[in-house]
PDB file of C-alpha atoms in Angstrom:
ATOM      1  CA  UNK A   1      -0.078  -0.088  -0.145  1.00 53.00           C
ATOM      2  CA  UNK A   2       0.852   3.663  -0.219  1.00 61.00           C
ATOM      3  CA  UNK A   3       0.094   6.621   1.947  1.00 68.00           C
ATOM      4  CA  UNK A   4      -3.361   7.753   3.355  1.00 72.00           C
ATOM      5  CA  UNK A   5      -4.587   4.129   4.216  1.00 69.00           C
ATOM      6  CA  UNK A   6      -4.674   3.010   0.682  1.00 71.00           C
ATOM      7  CA  UNK A   7      -5.127  -0.584   0.324  1.00 71.00           C
ATOM      8  CA  UNK A   8      -3.095  -3.181  -1.932  1.00 68.00           C
ATOM      9  CA  UNK A   9      -5.134  -5.067  -4.393  1.00 68.00           C
ATOM     10  CA  UNK A  10      -4.184  -8.819  -5.136  1.00 71.00           C
ATOM     11  CA  UNK A  11      -5.751 -10.614  -7.957  1.00 71.00           C
ATOM     12  CA  UNK A  12      -6.547 -14.264  -7.323  1.00 75.00           C
ATOM     13  CA  UNK A  13      -7.690 -16.658 -10.123  1.00 81.00           C
ATOM     14  CA  UNK A  14      -8.567 -20.310  -9.811  1.00 85.00           C
ATOM     15  CA  UNK A  15      -6.236 -22.317 -11.836  1.00 89.00           C
ATOM     16  CA  UNK A  16      -7.942 -25.644 -11.541  1.00 90.00           C
ATOM     17  CA  UNK A  17     -10.252 -28.114 -13.228  1.00 91.00           C
ATOM     18  CA  UNK A  18     -12.764 -30.425 -11.971  1.00 90.00           C
ATOM     19  CA  UNK A  19     -13.159 -34.162 -13.149  1.00 89.00           C
ATOM     20  CA  UNK A  20     -16.215 -36.256 -12.297  1.00 90.00           C
ATOM     21  CA  UNK A  21     -16.292 -39.961 -13.283  1.00 90.00           C
ATOM     22  CA  UNK A  22     -19.692 -41.608 -13.327  1.00 88.00           C
ATOM     23  CA  UNK A  23     -19.958 -45.520 -13.720  1.00 89.00           C
ATOM     24  CA  UNK A  24     -23.153 -46.618 -15.489  1.00 86.00           C
ATOM     25  CA  UNK A  25     -24.616 -49.939 -16.859  1.00 84.00           C
ATOM     26  CA  UNK A  26     -25.035 -53.631 -16.075  1.00 82.00           C
ATOM     27  CA  UNK A  27     -21.640 -54.035 -14.379  1.00 81.00           C
ATOM     28  CA  UNK A  28     -21.505 -50.780 -12.325  1.00 85.00           C
ATOM     29  CA  UNK A  29     -22.370 -52.318  -9.064  1.00 86.00           C
ATOM     30  CA  UNK A  30     -19.235 -54.553  -8.291  1.00 87.00           C
ATOM     31  CA  UNK A  31     -15.591 -53.918  -8.017  1.00 92.00           C
ATOM     32  CA  UNK A  32     -13.686 -50.694  -8.032  1.00 94.00           C
ATOM     33  CA  UNK A  33     -13.139 -48.282 -11.045  1.00 92.00           C
ATOM     34  CA  UNK A  34      -9.459 -47.104 -10.934  1.00 92.00           C
ATOM     35  CA  UNK A  35      -8.542 -43.979 -12.569  1.00 92.00           C
ATOM     36  CA  UNK A  36      -5.074 -42.940 -13.338  1.00 91.00           C
ATOM     37  CA  UNK A  37      -4.162 -39.510 -14.875  1.00 86.00           C
ATOM     38  CA  UNK A  38      -0.950 -38.946 -16.500  1.00 77.00           C
ATOM     39  CA  UNK A  39      -0.704 -35.290 -14.780  1.00 63.00           C
ATOM     40  CA  UNK A  40       2.269 -35.149 -12.256  1.00 54.00           C
ATOM     41  CA  UNK A  41       0.318 -33.677  -9.505  1.00 56.00           C
ATOM     42  CA  UNK A  42      -2.947 -35.723  -9.689  1.00 59.00           C
ATOM     43  CA  UNK A  43      -3.468 -38.888  -7.511  1.00 65.00           C
ATOM     44  CA  UNK A  44      -5.025 -42.057  -8.580  1.00 86.00           C
ATOM     45  CA  UNK A  45      -8.872 -42.177  -7.848  1.00 92.00           C
ATOM     46  CA  UNK A  46     -10.743 -45.317  -6.857  1.00 93.00           C
ATOM     47  CA  UNK A  47     -14.511 -45.592  -6.979  1.00 95.00           C
ATOM     48  CA  UNK A  48     -15.812 -48.348  -4.846  1.00 95.00           C
ATOM     49  CA  UNK A  49     -18.915 -49.259  -7.151  1.00 93.00           C
ATOM     50  CA  UNK A  50     -20.840 -51.082  -4.137  1.00 92.00           C
ATOM     51  CA  UNK A  51     -20.760 -47.762  -2.363  1.00 94.00           C
ATOM     52  CA  UNK A  52     -21.629 -45.480  -5.194  1.00 94.00           C
ATOM     53  CA  UNK A  53     -21.566 -44.792  -8.865  1.00 93.00           C
ATOM     54  CA  UNK A  54     -19.517 -41.529  -8.907  1.00 93.00           C
ATOM     55  CA  UNK A  55     -16.434 -39.827  -7.719  1.00 94.00           C
ATOM     56  CA  UNK A  56     -15.349 -36.219  -8.442  1.00 90.00           C
ATOM     57  CA  UNK A  57     -12.055 -34.151  -7.497  1.00 89.00           C
ATOM     58  CA  UNK A  58     -10.861 -30.683  -8.255  1.00 88.00           C
ATOM     59  CA  UNK A  59      -7.309 -30.608  -9.520  1.00 88.00           C
ATOM     60  CA  UNK A  60      -4.531 -27.997 -10.090  1.00 87.00           C
ATOM     61  CA  UNK A  61      -2.928 -27.594 -13.452  1.00 89.00           C
ATOM     62  CA  UNK A  62       0.719 -28.534 -13.740  1.00 87.00           C
ATOM     63  CA  UNK A  63       1.420 -25.355 -15.507  1.00 90.00           C
ATOM     64  CA  UNK A  64      -0.201 -23.052 -12.918  1.00 90.00           C
ATOM     65  CA  UNK A  65       1.216 -19.743 -14.469  1.00 92.00           C
ATOM     66  CA  UNK A  66      -0.024 -20.595 -17.981  1.00 94.00           C
ATOM     67  CA  UNK A  67      -3.446 -21.416 -16.606  1.00 93.00           C
ATOM     68  CA  UNK A  68      -3.363 -18.015 -14.500  1.00 90.00           C
ATOM     69  CA  UNK A  69      -2.607 -16.048 -17.548  1.00 93.00           C
ATOM     70  CA  UNK A  70      -5.167 -17.645 -19.989  1.00 94.00           C
ATOM     71  CA  UNK A  71      -8.984 -17.468 -19.170  1.00 89.00           C
ATOM     72  CA  UNK A  72      -9.492 -20.467 -21.672  1.00 92.00           C
ATOM     73  CA  UNK A  73      -6.466 -22.602 -20.584  1.00 95.00           C
ATOM     74  CA  UNK A  74      -6.762 -26.509 -21.373  1.00 93.00           C
ATOM     75  CA  UNK A  75      -4.460 -29.338 -20.860  1.00 92.00           C
ATOM     76  CA  UNK A  76      -4.642 -32.870 -22.006  1.00 91.00           C
ATOM     77  CA  UNK A  77      -4.161 -35.662 -19.738  1.00 88.00           C
ATOM     78  CA  UNK A  78      -4.001 -39.293 -20.698  1.00 89.00           C
ATOM     79  CA  UNK A  79      -6.639 -40.998 -18.443  1.00 90.00           C
ATOM     80  CA  UNK A  80      -6.330 -44.916 -18.016  1.00 90.00           C
ATOM     81  CA  UNK A  81      -9.232 -46.653 -16.641  1.00 89.00           C
ATOM     82  CA  UNK A  82      -9.516 -50.114 -15.063  1.00 89.00           C
ATOM     83  CA  UNK A  83     -11.799 -51.968 -13.147  1.00 88.00           C
ATOM     84  CA  UNK A  84     -10.798 -54.493 -10.432  1.00 89.00           C
ATOM     85  CA  UNK A  85     -12.891 -57.041  -8.785  1.00 87.00           C
ATOM     86  CA  UNK A  86     -12.896 -58.518  -5.360  1.00 83.00           C
ATOM     87  CA  UNK A  87     -11.287 -61.616  -6.550  1.00 86.00           C
ATOM     88  CA  UNK A  88      -8.208 -59.884  -7.555  1.00 87.00           C
ATOM     89  CA  UNK A  89      -8.946 -59.844 -11.294  1.00 88.00           C
ATOM     90  CA  UNK A  90      -8.649 -56.605 -13.239  1.00 87.00           C
ATOM     91  CA  UNK A  91      -9.819 -55.591 -16.674  1.00 85.00           C
ATOM     92  CA  UNK A  92      -8.171 -52.634 -18.560  1.00 87.00           C
ATOM     93  CA  UNK A  93     -10.863 -50.043 -19.800  1.00 87.00           C
ATOM     94  CA  UNK A  94      -8.232 -48.322 -22.105  1.00 86.00           C
ATOM     95  CA  UNK A  95      -6.518 -44.947 -21.909  1.00 89.00           C
ATOM     96  CA  UNK A  96      -8.002 -41.806 -23.393  1.00 90.00           C
ATOM     97  CA  UNK A  97      -6.507 -38.397 -23.804  1.00 90.00           C
ATOM     98  CA  UNK A  98      -9.059 -35.883 -22.488  1.00 91.00           C
ATOM     99  CA  UNK A  99      -8.864 -32.073 -22.424  1.00 91.00           C
ATOM    100  CA  UNK A 100      -9.397 -30.449 -19.192  1.00 92.00           C
ATOM    101  CA  UNK A 101     -10.523 -26.843 -19.110  1.00 92.00           C
ATOM    102  CA  UNK A 102      -9.711 -24.182 -16.661  1.00 92.00           C
ATOM    103  CA  UNK A 103     -12.712 -23.561 -14.127  1.00 91.00           C
ATOM    104  CA  UNK A 104     -14.788 -26.495 -15.703  1.00 90.00           C
ATOM    105  CA  UNK A 105     -15.733 -29.725 -14.460  1.00 91.00           C
ATOM    106  CA  UNK A 106     -15.287 -32.484 -17.095  1.00 91.00           C
ATOM    107  CA  UNK A 107     -17.901 -35.441 -16.714  1.00 90.00           C
ATOM    108  CA  UNK A 108     -16.552 -38.769 -17.778  1.00 89.00           C
ATOM    109  CA  UNK A 109     -19.524 -41.464 -18.023  1.00 87.00           C
ATOM    110  CA  UNK A 110     -18.038 -44.789 -18.129  1.00 87.00           C
ATOM    111  CA  UNK A 111     -20.664 -47.308 -19.492  1.00 84.00           C
ATOM    112  CA  UNK A 112     -20.049 -50.721 -18.058  1.00 82.00           C
ATOM    113  CA  UNK A 113     -22.747 -52.482 -20.124  1.00 77.00           C
ATOM    114  CA  UNK A 114     -22.106 -55.393 -22.456  1.00 65.00           C
ATOM    115  CA  UNK A 115     -22.290 -54.484 -26.160  1.00 55.00           C
ATOM    116  CA  UNK A 116     -20.308 -52.938 -28.815  1.00 49.00           C
ATOM    117  CA  UNK A 117     -16.979 -54.173 -30.069  1.00 51.00           C
ATOM    118  CA  UNK A 118     -14.992 -53.499 -26.766  1.00 48.00           C
ATOM    119  CA  UNK A 119     -17.989 -54.050 -24.340  1.00 49.00           C
ATOM    120  CA  UNK A 120     -17.423 -50.662 -22.721  1.00 51.00           C
ATOM    121  CA  UNK A 121     -18.388 -47.461 -23.722  1.00 54.00           C
ATOM    122  CA  UNK A 122     -17.192 -43.922 -22.670  1.00 54.00           C
ATOM    123  CA  UNK A 123     -18.824 -40.620 -22.796  1.00 58.00           C
ATOM    124  CA  UNK A 124     -17.092 -37.240 -21.752  1.00 58.00           C
ATOM    125  CA  UNK A 125     -19.037 -34.115 -21.139  1.00 60.00           C
ATOM    126  CA  UNK A 126     -18.584 -30.580 -19.211  1.00 57.00           C
ATOM    127  CA  UNK A 127     -20.784 -29.779 -16.421  1.00 53.00           C
ATOM    128  CA  UNK A 128     -20.918 -29.684 -12.782  1.00 45.00           C
ATOM    129  CA  UNK A 129     -20.155 -26.684 -10.695  1.00 49.00           C
ATOM    130  CA  UNK A 130     -18.164 -24.968 -13.576  1.00 55.00           C
ATOM    131  CA  UNK A 131     -20.808 -24.930 -16.393  1.00 48.00           C
ATOM    132  CA  UNK A 132     -18.978 -23.644 -19.507  1.00 43.00           C
ATOM    133  CA  UNK A 133     -17.339 -25.921 -22.187  1.00 50.00           C
ATOM    134  CA  UNK A 134     -17.839 -28.518 -24.713  1.00 52.00           C
ATOM    135  CA  UNK A 135     -19.016 -32.150 -25.051  1.00 57.00           C
ATOM    136  CA  UNK A 136     -16.569 -34.941 -25.906  1.00 57.00           C
ATOM    137  CA  UNK A 137     -17.718 -38.433 -26.647  1.00 57.00           C
ATOM    138  CA  UNK A 138     -15.240 -41.534 -26.671  1.00 53.00           C
ATOM    139  CA  UNK A 139     -16.398 -44.332 -28.918  1.00 50.00           C
ATOM    140  CA  UNK A 140     -14.522 -47.459 -29.859  1.00 46.00           C
ATOM    141  CA  UNK A 141     -11.264 -45.614 -28.844  1.00 48.00           C
ATOM    142  CA  UNK A 142     -11.895 -42.211 -30.981  1.00 53.00           C
ATOM    143  CA  UNK A 143     -12.765 -38.951 -29.573  1.00 60.00           C
ATOM    144  CA  UNK A 144     -15.381 -37.036 -31.280  1.00 54.00           C
ATOM    145  CA  UNK A 145     -15.998 -33.383 -30.200  1.00 54.00           C
ATOM    146  CA  UNK A 146     -19.404 -31.999 -30.146  1.00 51.00           C
ATOM    147  CA  UNK A 147     -20.312 -28.479 -29.319  1.00 50.00           C
ATOM    148  CA  UNK A 148     -23.050 -27.830 -26.669  1.00 47.00           C
ATOM    149  CA  UNK A 149     -24.900 -24.697 -25.315  1.00 48.00           C
ATOM    150  CA  UNK A 150     -24.165 -23.435 -21.704  1.00 46.00           C
ATOM    151  CA  UNK A 151     -26.416 -21.570 -19.481  1.00 43.00           C
TER     152      UNK A 151
END
């Protein structure tokens, strides 16, 4: 501050993103959905399917300065999914590159139903507490971008 009781102004900005993973389908009641992100500061998430079908966290970007400078900042993370059953067996659900946007909660729907080539479907959408963004669908290992309107 300076003279005459002036105050300092400190501009604070959120440099984070949200991620919500929702398990759906016939096989979304047993086992643990394990989520691994390649971001250096992100922990592994484990969703016990017997206790619930969704898990969400807020994460800080690896490059905080770049996220602070850019209101529309995104970072892409390789997200590997695996289901682990109580008998010790596991089944990989693939690794998918997902773009996470600043101040946005990205919702990843994991369809654990029988059907399709791989038997597992994915849908990634933006939503939650941070309501701006676009929708991403993962189908048969390919990502397809779809624009959506936000409120």
